[in-house]
Structures are given as structure tokens and as C-alpha cells.
mmCIF file of C-alpha atoms and ligand atoms in Angstrom:
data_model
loop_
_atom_site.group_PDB
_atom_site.id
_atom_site.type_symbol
_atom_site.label_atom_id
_atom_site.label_comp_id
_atom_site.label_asym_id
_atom_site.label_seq_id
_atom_site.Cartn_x
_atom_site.Cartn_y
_atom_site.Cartn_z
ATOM 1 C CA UNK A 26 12.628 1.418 11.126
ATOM 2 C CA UNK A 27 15.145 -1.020 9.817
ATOM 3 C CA UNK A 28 14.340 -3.070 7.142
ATOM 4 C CA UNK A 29 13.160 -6.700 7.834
ATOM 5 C CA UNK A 30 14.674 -9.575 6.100
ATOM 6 C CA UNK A 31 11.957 -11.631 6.451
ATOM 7 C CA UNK A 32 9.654 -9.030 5.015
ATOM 8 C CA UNK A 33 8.301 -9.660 1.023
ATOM 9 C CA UNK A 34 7.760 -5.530 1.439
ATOM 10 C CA UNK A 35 11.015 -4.222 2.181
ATOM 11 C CA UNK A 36 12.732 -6.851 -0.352
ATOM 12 C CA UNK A 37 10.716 -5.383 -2.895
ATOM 13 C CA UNK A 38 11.139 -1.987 -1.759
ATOM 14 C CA UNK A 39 15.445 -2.992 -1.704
ATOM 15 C CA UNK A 40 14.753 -4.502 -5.618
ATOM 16 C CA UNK A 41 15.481 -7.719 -3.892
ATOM 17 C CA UNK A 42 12.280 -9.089 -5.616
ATOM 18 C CA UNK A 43 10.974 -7.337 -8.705
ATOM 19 C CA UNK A 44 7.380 -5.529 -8.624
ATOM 20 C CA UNK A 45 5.697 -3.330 -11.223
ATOM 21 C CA UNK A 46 6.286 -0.092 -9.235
ATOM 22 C CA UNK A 47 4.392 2.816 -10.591
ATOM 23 C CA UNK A 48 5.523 5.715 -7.999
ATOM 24 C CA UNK A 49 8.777 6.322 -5.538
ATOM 25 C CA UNK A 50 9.886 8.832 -4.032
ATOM 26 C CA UNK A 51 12.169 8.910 -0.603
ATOM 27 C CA UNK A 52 8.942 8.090 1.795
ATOM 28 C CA UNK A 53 6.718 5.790 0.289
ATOM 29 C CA UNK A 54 6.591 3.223 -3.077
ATOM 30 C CA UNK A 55 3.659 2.183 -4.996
ATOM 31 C CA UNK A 56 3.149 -1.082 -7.101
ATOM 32 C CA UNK A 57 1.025 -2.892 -8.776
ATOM 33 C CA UNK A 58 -0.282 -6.289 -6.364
ATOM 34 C CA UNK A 59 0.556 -9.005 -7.697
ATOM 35 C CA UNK A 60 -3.107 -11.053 -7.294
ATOM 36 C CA UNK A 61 -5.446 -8.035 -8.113
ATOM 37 C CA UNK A 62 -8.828 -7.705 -6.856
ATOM 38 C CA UNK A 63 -10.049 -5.450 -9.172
ATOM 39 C CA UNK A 64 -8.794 -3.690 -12.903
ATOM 40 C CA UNK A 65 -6.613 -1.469 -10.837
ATOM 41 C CA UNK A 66 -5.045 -2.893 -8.047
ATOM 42 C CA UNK A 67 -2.047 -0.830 -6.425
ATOM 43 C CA UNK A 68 -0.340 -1.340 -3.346
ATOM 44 C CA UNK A 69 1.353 2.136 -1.304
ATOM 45 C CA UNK A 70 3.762 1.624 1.371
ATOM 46 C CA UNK A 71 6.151 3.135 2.934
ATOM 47 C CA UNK A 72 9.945 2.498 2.605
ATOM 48 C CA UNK A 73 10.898 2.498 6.239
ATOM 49 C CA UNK A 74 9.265 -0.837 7.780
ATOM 50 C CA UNK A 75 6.577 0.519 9.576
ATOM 51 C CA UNK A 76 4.282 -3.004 10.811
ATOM 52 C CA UNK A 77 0.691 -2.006 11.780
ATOM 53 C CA UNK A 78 -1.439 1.019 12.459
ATOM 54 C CA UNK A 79 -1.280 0.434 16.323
ATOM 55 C CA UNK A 80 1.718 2.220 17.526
ATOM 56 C CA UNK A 81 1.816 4.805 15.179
ATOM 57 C CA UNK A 82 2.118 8.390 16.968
ATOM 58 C CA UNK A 83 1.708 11.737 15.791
ATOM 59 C CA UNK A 84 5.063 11.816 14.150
ATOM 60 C CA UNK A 85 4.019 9.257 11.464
ATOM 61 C CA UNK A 86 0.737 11.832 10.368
ATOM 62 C CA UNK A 87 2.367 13.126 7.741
ATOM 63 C CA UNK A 88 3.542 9.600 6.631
ATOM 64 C CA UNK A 89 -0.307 8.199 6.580
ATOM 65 C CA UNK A 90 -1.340 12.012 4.926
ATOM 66 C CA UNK A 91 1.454 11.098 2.101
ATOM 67 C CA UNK A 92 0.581 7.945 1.512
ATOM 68 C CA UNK A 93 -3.349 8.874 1.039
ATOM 69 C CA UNK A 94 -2.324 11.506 -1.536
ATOM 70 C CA UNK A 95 -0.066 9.333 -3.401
ATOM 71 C CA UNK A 96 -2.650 6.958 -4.094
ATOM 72 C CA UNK A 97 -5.006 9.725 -5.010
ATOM 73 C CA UNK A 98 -2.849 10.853 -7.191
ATOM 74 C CA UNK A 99 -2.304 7.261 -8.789
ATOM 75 C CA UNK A 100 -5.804 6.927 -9.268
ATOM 76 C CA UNK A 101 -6.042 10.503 -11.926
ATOM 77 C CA UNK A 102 -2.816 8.637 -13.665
ATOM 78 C CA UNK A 103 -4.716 5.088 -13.746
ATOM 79 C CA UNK A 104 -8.165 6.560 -14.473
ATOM 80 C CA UNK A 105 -10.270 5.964 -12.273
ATOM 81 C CA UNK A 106 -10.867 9.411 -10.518
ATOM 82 C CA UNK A 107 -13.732 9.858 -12.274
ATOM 83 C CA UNK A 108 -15.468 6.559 -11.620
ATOM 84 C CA UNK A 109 -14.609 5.883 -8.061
ATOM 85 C CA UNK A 110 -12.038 3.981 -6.221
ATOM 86 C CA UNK A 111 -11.400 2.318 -2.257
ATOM 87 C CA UNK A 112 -8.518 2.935 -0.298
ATOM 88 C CA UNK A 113 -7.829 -0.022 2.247
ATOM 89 C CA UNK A 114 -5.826 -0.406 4.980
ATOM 90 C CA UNK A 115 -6.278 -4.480 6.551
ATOM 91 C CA UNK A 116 -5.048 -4.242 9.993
ATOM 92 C CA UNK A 117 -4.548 -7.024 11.454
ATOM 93 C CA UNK A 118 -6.110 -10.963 11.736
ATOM 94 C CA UNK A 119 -10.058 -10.314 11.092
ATOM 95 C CA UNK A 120 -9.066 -7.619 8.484
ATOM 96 C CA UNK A 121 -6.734 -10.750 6.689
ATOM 97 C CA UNK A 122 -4.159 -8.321 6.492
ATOM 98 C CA UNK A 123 -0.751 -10.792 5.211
ATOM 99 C CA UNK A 124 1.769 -8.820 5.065
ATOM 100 C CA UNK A 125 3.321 -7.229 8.043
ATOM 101 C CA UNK A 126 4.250 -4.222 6.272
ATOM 102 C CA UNK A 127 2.170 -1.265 6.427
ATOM 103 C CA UNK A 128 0.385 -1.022 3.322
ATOM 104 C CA UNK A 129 -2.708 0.818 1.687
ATOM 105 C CA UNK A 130 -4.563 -0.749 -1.411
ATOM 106 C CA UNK A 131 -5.874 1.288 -4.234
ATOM 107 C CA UNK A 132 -8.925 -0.784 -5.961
ATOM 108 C CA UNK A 133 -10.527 0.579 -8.788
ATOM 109 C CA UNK A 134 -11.418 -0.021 -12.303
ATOM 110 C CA UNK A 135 -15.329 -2.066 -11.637
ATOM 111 C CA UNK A 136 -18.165 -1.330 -9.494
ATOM 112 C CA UNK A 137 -16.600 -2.629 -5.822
ATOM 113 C CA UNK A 138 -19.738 -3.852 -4.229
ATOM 114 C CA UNK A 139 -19.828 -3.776 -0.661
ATOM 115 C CA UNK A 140 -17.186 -2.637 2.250
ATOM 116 C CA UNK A 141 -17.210 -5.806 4.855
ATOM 117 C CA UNK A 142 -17.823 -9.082 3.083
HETATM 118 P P1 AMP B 162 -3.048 -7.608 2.947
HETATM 119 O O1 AMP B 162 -4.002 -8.745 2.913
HETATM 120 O O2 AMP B 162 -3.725 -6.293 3.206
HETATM 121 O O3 AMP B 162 -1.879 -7.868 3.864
HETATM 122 O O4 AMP B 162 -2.501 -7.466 1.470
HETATM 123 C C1 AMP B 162 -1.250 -7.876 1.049
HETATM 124 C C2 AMP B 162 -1.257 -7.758 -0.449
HETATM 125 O O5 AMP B 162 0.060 -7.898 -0.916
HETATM 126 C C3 AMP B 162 -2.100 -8.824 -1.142
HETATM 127 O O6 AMP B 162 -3.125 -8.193 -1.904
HETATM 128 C C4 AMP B 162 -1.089 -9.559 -2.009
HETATM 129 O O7 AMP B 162 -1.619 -9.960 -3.255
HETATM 130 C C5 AMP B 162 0.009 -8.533 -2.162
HETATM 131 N N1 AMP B 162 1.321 -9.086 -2.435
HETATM 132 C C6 AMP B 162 1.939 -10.085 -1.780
HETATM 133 N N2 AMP B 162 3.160 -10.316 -2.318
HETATM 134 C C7 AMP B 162 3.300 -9.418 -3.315
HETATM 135 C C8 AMP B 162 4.348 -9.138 -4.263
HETATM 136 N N3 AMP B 162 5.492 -9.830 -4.279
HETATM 137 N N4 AMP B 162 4.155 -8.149 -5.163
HETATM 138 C C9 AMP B 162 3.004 -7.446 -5.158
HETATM 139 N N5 AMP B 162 1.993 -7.643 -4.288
HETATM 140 C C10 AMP B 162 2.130 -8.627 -3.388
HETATM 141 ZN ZN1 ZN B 163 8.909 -4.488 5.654
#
């Protein structure tokens, strides 16, 4: 999809806004959030602007599969394979997702308590 001009996402995936980006490659980006919620705090998304989960089909699979083994990889380089880690997707209004950008969070780094606060 067509980048958004309205979206914080694909301005920082253009370099229109700058981000501590640990990983690119021609699918995805990862960078570091910029209010962490925990030691290590990283933020995978894809380039193209791809909104929510619903309306995904099959064709984006191998999009979701990349993105899960990105971060897994990120989490050897930052670490915290060892200890444990979440991967988080916030879809939609009860999950307070903000950002209408496809995104999954890496947390990491401290015990993370429980899943649904
Ligand atoms: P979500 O609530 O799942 O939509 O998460 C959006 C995340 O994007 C939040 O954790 C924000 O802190 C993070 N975020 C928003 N703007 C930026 C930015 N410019 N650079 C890095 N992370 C950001
Ligand atoms: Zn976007």
C-alpha cells in the first residue's frame, strides 16, 4: 500500500522523522519506541502501510512470518533470548493500539508481569 502522509510510521520509515532504527531490510524496519515500556522496547513494521490485522489475506503470511523472525532475531542481538521477551500486536480500540500502522512490539529486558492489565 501507498504510504500515508498522515501516518508517524511511514514518515519514519521515508526518514521524514528520525528513529533509532536497529534493522531494515526491503519488507519490514525495526526501531527503538520512543516511550519504552520495558529495558528493551522495539517496534517492527512493515514498510508498505499495511493498517490493521483485519483484512490481511493469505498473501500477507509471509509478511506477519517475517516480521515475527525479525524480532526474534532482535531479541539474540539485544539480549534477551535467554531471559524471555513478549511480542505484541494492539489491534485496535480496547487493545489501545495508536498508531494505524501495523506494528509488532518487542518488550524485554525485566520480568513483564501479566498479559491483559
Ligand atoms: P500502539 O499502542 O500499539 O499503537 O503502539 C504505538 C507505539 O508507537 C507506542 O508504544 C509509541 O510509544 C510508539 N511511537 C509513537 N511515535 C513514535 C516515534 N516517533 N518513534 C518511535 N516510536 C513511536
Ligand atoms: Zn503508515
Amino acid at each position: 500500500m501507498a504510504p500515508d502522509p498522515d501516518c508517524i510510521f511511514c514518515k519514519i520509515v521515508q526518514g521524514e522523522i528520525p528513529s533509532t532504527t536497529l534493522y531494515t531490510d526491503d519488507r519490514v524496519i525495526a526501531f527503538e519506541d520512543i516511550s519504552p515500556s520495558a529495558p528493551v522496547h522495539l517496534v517492527v513494521i512493515p514498510v508498505d502501510h499495511v493498517t490493521f490485522l483485519t483484512g490481511l489475506d493469505e498473501s500477507s503470511e509471509a509478511l506477519i512470518g517475517h516480521m515475527t523472525l525479525v524480532a526474534a532475531n532482535l531479541a539474540v542481538e539485544q539480549g534477551i533470548n535467554d531471559s524471555g521477551y513478549r511480542l505484541v500486536i494492539n489491534q485496535g480500540t480496547d487493545a489501545g493500539q495508536m498508531v494505524d500502522h501495523l506494528h509488532m512490539h518487542l518488550l524485554g529486558g525485566r520480568p513483564l508481569g501479566g498479559l491483559a492489565t
